[in-house]
Amino acid sequence: MLAECAPNVHPETMAAVISAESRGNRFAIADAGPKHLPWSQRKSMVRSFYLPTVDDAIAKAQELISQGHTVSLGPAQINDRQLPRLGLSIEDVFDSCTNLRAGGQILGECYSRASKLHGPGHRALRAALSCYNSGDMARGEKEGYVDLVYSQRGKDLVLRTSGKAMSANTGNKAAGRQTMAASNQPWWKGAKPRAFTMSSQGFSVGVGE
């Protein structure tokens, strides 16, 4: 599914991003607070929701956006401010393949920009992952997000909802149960990163493929 829906990103890379962003929850929503506030104020307001159905996810996203909040949606956590330029609606972005395709496009754009600054390779990939998370080439690195993505490499990924799951990569059919919940910070805060090098093949982003 990852290779089909996000063909410009190696499936292992995309799986690591999705694992870091949402733990593979198809109907995950991250509420990053009122969009008129600077990030320095909003970062302490971030909370995550894991909704049981697509209708619940759409309704919650619409509710938060109507309150002036900025939200990130679905397994690849596409921010609502990206939707107009991607030509997507809230309903569209909760379709798993559409969500992954949008995530692959954004990551590819970030990598293209990062390559112009750093040249292609490891440093550009880290900057691109930071960009994917925060829109900034450095902030995601400083806040631990990039190391978190790297720590997800090689883990089996299942796109899941509450009690329903479908395989996203090479065939692990195990599916855990996730319940609807809200927390006051991104789930990955405090996670232990596991560093690895670019010497392993297959962790890459293609440009213009």
mmCIF file of C-alpha atoms in Angstrom:
data_model
loop_
_atom_site.group_PDB
_atom_site.id
_atom_site.type_symbol
_atom_site.label_atom_id
_atom_site.label_comp_id
_atom_site.label_asym_id
_atom_site.label_seq_id
_atom_site.Cartn_x
_atom_site.Cartn_y
_atom_site.Cartn_z
ATOM 1 C CA MET A 1 0.000 0.000 0.000
ATOM 2 C CA LEU A 2 2.784 2.435 0.864
ATOM 3 C CA ALA A 3 4.585 1.854 -2.438
ATOM 4 C CA GLU A 4 1.360 2.354 -4.374
ATOM 5 C CA CYS A 5 0.081 5.421 -2.538
ATOM 6 C CA ALA A 6 3.390 7.247 -1.901
ATOM 7 C CA PRO A 7 5.610 5.999 -4.759
ATOM 8 C CA ASN A 8 8.263 8.721 -4.436
ATOM 9 C CA VAL A 9 9.157 7.655 -0.882
ATOM 10 C CA HIS A 10 10.689 4.298 -0.004
ATOM 11 C CA PRO A 11 8.062 2.277 1.919
ATOM 12 C CA GLU A 12 10.397 1.860 4.891
ATOM 13 C CA THR A 13 10.862 5.616 5.118
ATOM 14 C CA MET A 14 7.140 6.308 4.854
ATOM 15 C CA ALA A 15 6.354 3.607 7.403
ATOM 16 C CA ALA A 16 8.764 5.204 9.878
ATOM 17 C CA VAL A 17 7.182 8.631 9.358
ATOM 18 C CA ILE A 18 3.669 7.271 9.860
ATOM 19 C CA SER A 19 4.716 5.371 12.961
ATOM 20 C CA ALA A 20 6.225 8.548 14.402
ATOM 21 C CA GLU A 21 3.285 10.728 13.417
ATOM 22 C CA SER A 22 0.273 8.641 14.407
ATOM 23 C CA ARG A 23 1.323 5.111 15.367
ATOM 24 C CA GLY A 24 -0.533 4.139 12.211
ATOM 25 C CA ASN A 25 -3.942 5.322 13.386
ATOM 26 C CA ARG A 26 -6.039 6.099 10.315
ATOM 27 C CA PHE A 27 -8.301 8.510 12.187
ATOM 28 C CA ALA A 28 -5.731 10.277 14.372
ATOM 29 C CA ILE A 29 -6.061 14.029 14.915
ATOM 30 C CA ALA A 30 -3.451 16.262 16.535
ATOM 31 C CA ASP A 31 -4.914 19.534 17.775
ATOM 32 C CA ALA A 32 -2.131 22.136 17.853
ATOM 33 C CA GLY A 33 -4.251 24.908 19.330
ATOM 34 C CA PRO A 34 -5.454 28.297 18.030
ATOM 35 C CA LYS A 35 -3.672 29.003 14.768
ATOM 36 C CA HIS A 36 -3.293 32.728 15.481
ATOM 37 C CA LEU A 37 -0.931 31.997 18.376
ATOM 38 C CA PRO A 38 2.811 31.489 17.861
ATOM 39 C CA TRP A 39 4.182 27.977 18.197
ATOM 40 C CA SER A 40 6.014 28.957 21.387
ATOM 41 C CA GLN A 41 2.586 29.319 23.019
ATOM 42 C CA ARG A 42 0.789 26.518 21.184
ATOM 43 C CA LYS A 43 3.328 23.751 21.823
ATOM 44 C CA SER A 44 2.062 23.213 25.369
ATOM 45 C CA MET A 45 -1.521 22.965 24.084
ATOM 46 C CA VAL A 46 -0.997 20.055 21.688
ATOM 47 C CA ARG A 47 -3.313 17.104 22.274
ATOM 48 C CA SER A 48 -4.057 13.997 20.239
ATOM 49 C CA PHE A 49 -7.352 12.258 19.472
ATOM 50 C CA TYR A 50 -7.802 8.724 18.120
ATOM 51 C CA LEU A 51 -11.311 8.442 16.732
ATOM 52 C CA PRO A 52 -13.086 5.119 16.118
ATOM 53 C CA THR A 53 -14.726 5.909 12.745
ATOM 54 C CA VAL A 54 -14.177 8.144 9.742
ATOM 55 C CA ASP A 55 -17.384 10.054 10.499
ATOM 56 C CA ASP A 56 -16.214 10.757 14.042
ATOM 57 C CA ALA A 57 -12.836 11.913 12.731
ATOM 58 C CA ILE A 58 -14.378 14.249 10.157
ATOM 59 C CA ALA A 59 -16.743 15.723 12.752
ATOM 60 C CA LYS A 60 -13.950 16.293 15.295
ATOM 61 C CA ALA A 61 -11.690 17.890 12.680
ATOM 62 C CA GLN A 62 -14.471 20.204 11.522
ATOM 63 C CA GLU A 63 -15.259 21.143 15.120
ATOM 64 C CA LEU A 64 -11.655 22.049 15.932
ATOM 65 C CA ILE A 65 -11.107 23.986 12.701
ATOM 66 C CA SER A 66 -14.351 25.921 13.275
ATOM 67 C CA GLN A 67 -12.896 26.961 16.645
ATOM 68 C CA GLY A 68 -9.876 28.445 14.877
ATOM 69 C CA HIS A 69 -7.503 25.605 15.709
ATOM 70 C CA THR A 70 -4.918 24.095 13.409
ATOM 71 C CA VAL A 71 -5.007 20.310 13.207
ATOM 72 C CA SER A 72 -3.048 17.475 11.621
ATOM 73 C CA LEU A 73 -5.053 14.610 10.231
ATOM 74 C CA GLY A 74 -4.850 10.902 9.497
ATOM 75 C CA PRO A 75 -1.939 8.449 9.521
ATOM 76 C CA ALA A 76 0.538 10.850 7.891
ATOM 77 C CA GLN A 77 -0.815 13.804 9.930
ATOM 78 C CA ILE A 78 -1.545 16.211 7.069
ATOM 79 C CA ASN A 79 -2.027 19.715 8.459
ATOM 80 C CA ASP A 80 -5.303 21.414 7.592
ATOM 81 C CA ARG A 81 -3.421 24.462 6.270
ATOM 82 C CA GLN A 82 -1.910 22.227 3.564
ATOM 83 C CA LEU A 83 -5.266 20.994 2.277
ATOM 84 C CA PRO A 84 -6.140 23.875 -0.102
ATOM 85 C CA ARG A 85 -2.870 23.702 -2.040
ATOM 86 C CA LEU A 86 -3.102 19.902 -2.176
ATOM 87 C CA GLY A 87 -6.653 20.141 -3.487
ATOM 88 C CA LEU A 88 -8.023 18.044 -0.632
ATOM 89 C CA SER A 89 -11.014 18.286 1.669
ATOM 90 C CA ILE A 90 -11.232 17.055 5.247
ATOM 91 C CA GLU A 91 -13.200 14.081 3.959
ATOM 92 C CA ASP A 92 -10.520 13.316 1.368
ATOM 93 C CA VAL A 93 -7.651 13.329 3.832
ATOM 94 C CA PHE A 94 -9.162 10.559 5.945
ATOM 95 C CA ASP A 95 -8.945 8.197 2.979
ATOM 96 C CA SER A 96 -5.793 6.243 3.794
ATOM 97 C CA CYS A 97 -4.250 6.160 0.325
ATOM 98 C CA THR A 98 -5.002 9.833 -0.288
ATOM 99 C CA ASN A 99 -3.455 10.678 3.068
ATOM 100 C CA LEU A 100 -0.295 8.694 2.334
ATOM 101 C CA ARG A 101 0.005 10.224 -1.125
ATOM 102 C CA ALA A 102 -0.226 13.713 0.379
ATOM 103 C CA GLY A 103 2.372 12.809 2.991
ATOM 104 C CA GLY A 104 4.709 11.496 0.319
ATOM 105 C CA GLN A 105 4.281 14.666 -1.703
ATOM 106 C CA ILE A 106 5.046 16.907 1.273
ATOM 107 C CA LEU A 107 8.084 14.866 2.303
ATOM 108 C CA GLY A 108 9.366 14.861 -1.277
ATOM 109 C CA GLU A 109 8.994 18.634 -1.477
ATOM 110 C CA CYS A 110 10.851 19.023 1.811
ATOM 111 C CA TYR A 111 13.648 16.751 0.602
ATOM 112 C CA SER A 112 13.965 18.688 -2.644
ATOM 113 C CA ARG A 113 14.345 21.922 -0.689
ATOM 114 C CA ALA A 114 16.752 20.356 1.795
ATOM 115 C CA SER A 115 18.903 18.926 -1.012
ATOM 116 C CA LYS A 116 19.417 22.408 -2.393
ATOM 117 C CA LEU A 117 20.780 23.476 0.993
ATOM 118 C CA HIS A 118 22.756 20.401 1.997
ATOM 119 C CA GLY A 119 23.168 18.316 -1.135
ATOM 120 C CA PRO A 120 21.414 14.942 -1.449
ATOM 121 C CA GLY A 121 21.923 12.370 1.284
ATOM 122 C CA HIS A 122 21.732 11.869 5.023
ATOM 123 C CA ARG A 123 21.842 15.501 6.121
ATOM 124 C CA ALA A 124 19.162 16.483 3.611
ATOM 125 C CA LEU A 125 16.950 13.615 4.758
ATOM 126 C CA ARG A 126 17.157 14.706 8.389
ATOM 127 C CA ALA A 127 16.331 18.288 7.386
ATOM 128 C CA ALA A 128 13.436 17.032 5.251
ATOM 129 C CA LEU A 129 11.994 15.061 8.156
ATOM 130 C CA SER A 130 12.243 18.154 10.347
ATOM 131 C CA CYS A 131 10.492 20.140 7.623
ATOM 132 C CA TYR A 132 7.761 17.513 7.346
ATOM 133 C CA ASN A 133 7.028 17.737 11.039
ATOM 134 C CA SER A 134 7.286 21.461 11.623
ATOM 135 C CA GLY A 135 7.722 23.279 8.312
ATOM 136 C CA ASP A 136 11.204 24.206 9.510
ATOM 137 C CA MET A 137 14.464 22.521 8.513
ATOM 138 C CA ALA A 138 15.853 22.572 12.063
ATOM 139 C CA ARG A 139 13.052 22.649 14.627
ATOM 140 C CA GLY A 140 12.057 18.998 14.282
ATOM 141 C CA GLU A 141 15.694 18.024 14.771
ATOM 142 C CA LYS A 142 16.007 20.106 17.939
ATOM 143 C CA GLU A 143 12.749 18.816 19.398
ATOM 144 C CA GLY A 144 13.602 15.148 18.922
ATOM 145 C CA TYR A 145 11.214 14.324 16.099
ATOM 146 C CA VAL A 146 13.888 13.337 13.569
ATOM 147 C CA ASP A 147 15.523 10.872 15.951
ATOM 148 C CA LEU A 148 12.096 9.445 16.704
ATOM 149 C CA VAL A 149 11.470 8.751 13.010
ATOM 150 C CA TYR A 150 14.847 7.049 12.756
ATOM 151 C CA SER A 151 14.009 4.904 15.784
ATOM 152 C CA GLN A 152 10.944 3.543 13.964
ATOM 153 C CA ARG A 153 12.956 2.060 11.102
ATOM 154 C CA GLY A 154 12.259 -1.608 10.469
ATOM 155 C CA LYS A 155 9.221 -1.838 12.740
ATOM 156 C CA ASP A 156 6.118 -3.476 11.299
ATOM 157 C CA LEU A 157 3.382 -0.958 10.580
ATOM 158 C CA VAL A 158 -0.341 -1.605 10.620
ATOM 159 C CA LEU A 159 -2.812 1.139 9.769
ATOM 160 C CA ARG A 160 -5.404 0.806 12.473
ATOM 161 C CA THR A 161 -8.574 2.199 13.949
ATOM 162 C CA SER A 162 -10.331 1.069 17.085
ATOM 163 C CA GLY A 163 -10.307 -2.691 16.641
ATOM 164 C CA LYS A 164 -9.834 -2.643 12.833
ATOM 165 C CA ALA A 165 -6.572 -2.766 10.963
ATOM 166 C CA MET A 166 -5.030 -3.276 7.546
ATOM 167 C CA SER A 167 -1.445 -3.991 6.650
ATOM 168 C CA ALA A 168 0.549 -1.038 5.368
ATOM 169 C CA ASN A 169 3.841 -2.697 4.512
ATOM 170 C CA THR A 170 5.310 -6.150 4.123
ATOM 171 C CA GLY A 171 2.641 -8.224 5.634
ATOM 172 C CA ASN A 172 2.576 -8.161 9.419
ATOM 173 C CA LYS A 173 -1.065 -8.945 10.095
ATOM 174 C CA ALA A 174 -0.945 -8.461 13.833
ATOM 175 C CA ALA A 175 -3.343 -5.750 14.895
ATOM 176 C CA GLY A 176 -3.509 -4.189 18.325
ATOM 177 C CA ARG A 177 -6.538 -2.384 19.654
ATOM 178 C CA GLN A 178 -6.500 1.376 20.036
ATOM 179 C CA THR A 179 -9.159 3.266 21.912
ATOM 180 C CA MET A 180 -10.423 6.804 21.479
ATOM 181 C CA ALA A 181 -8.338 9.072 23.671
ATOM 182 C CA ALA A 182 -6.915 12.531 24.113
ATOM 183 C CA SER A 183 -3.538 13.421 25.579
ATOM 184 C CA ASN A 184 -1.887 16.728 26.334
ATOM 185 C CA GLN A 185 1.236 16.268 24.211
ATOM 186 C CA PRO A 186 2.429 14.358 21.147
ATOM 187 C CA TRP A 187 2.688 10.675 22.061
ATOM 188 C CA TRP A 188 6.351 10.581 21.062
ATOM 189 C CA LYS A 189 7.530 13.027 23.719
ATOM 190 C CA GLY A 190 9.866 11.132 25.993
ATOM 191 C CA ALA A 191 10.296 8.194 23.602
ATOM 192 C CA LYS A 192 13.807 6.767 23.458
ATOM 193 C CA PRO A 193 15.415 7.357 20.047
ATOM 194 C CA ARG A 194 17.562 4.664 18.449
ATOM 195 C CA ALA A 195 20.080 6.158 16.024
ATOM 196 C CA PHE A 196 21.154 4.438 12.812
ATOM 197 C CA THR A 197 23.127 5.435 9.770
ATOM 198 C CA MET A 198 22.313 5.914 6.114
ATOM 199 C CA SER A 199 24.539 2.943 5.251
ATOM 200 C CA SER A 200 21.420 0.779 5.265
ATOM 201 C CA GLN A 201 19.772 0.858 1.875
ATOM 202 C CA GLY A 202 16.097 1.576 1.511
ATOM 203 C CA PHE A 203 15.666 4.562 3.799
ATOM 204 C CA SER A 204 15.297 7.275 1.205
ATOM 205 C CA VAL A 205 13.148 9.868 -0.502
ATOM 206 C CA GLY A 206 13.133 10.151 -4.261
ATOM 207 C CA VAL A 207 12.733 13.474 -6.023
ATOM 208 C CA GLY A 208 10.740 13.734 -9.216
ATOM 209 C CA GLU A 209 9.894 10.045 -9.441
#
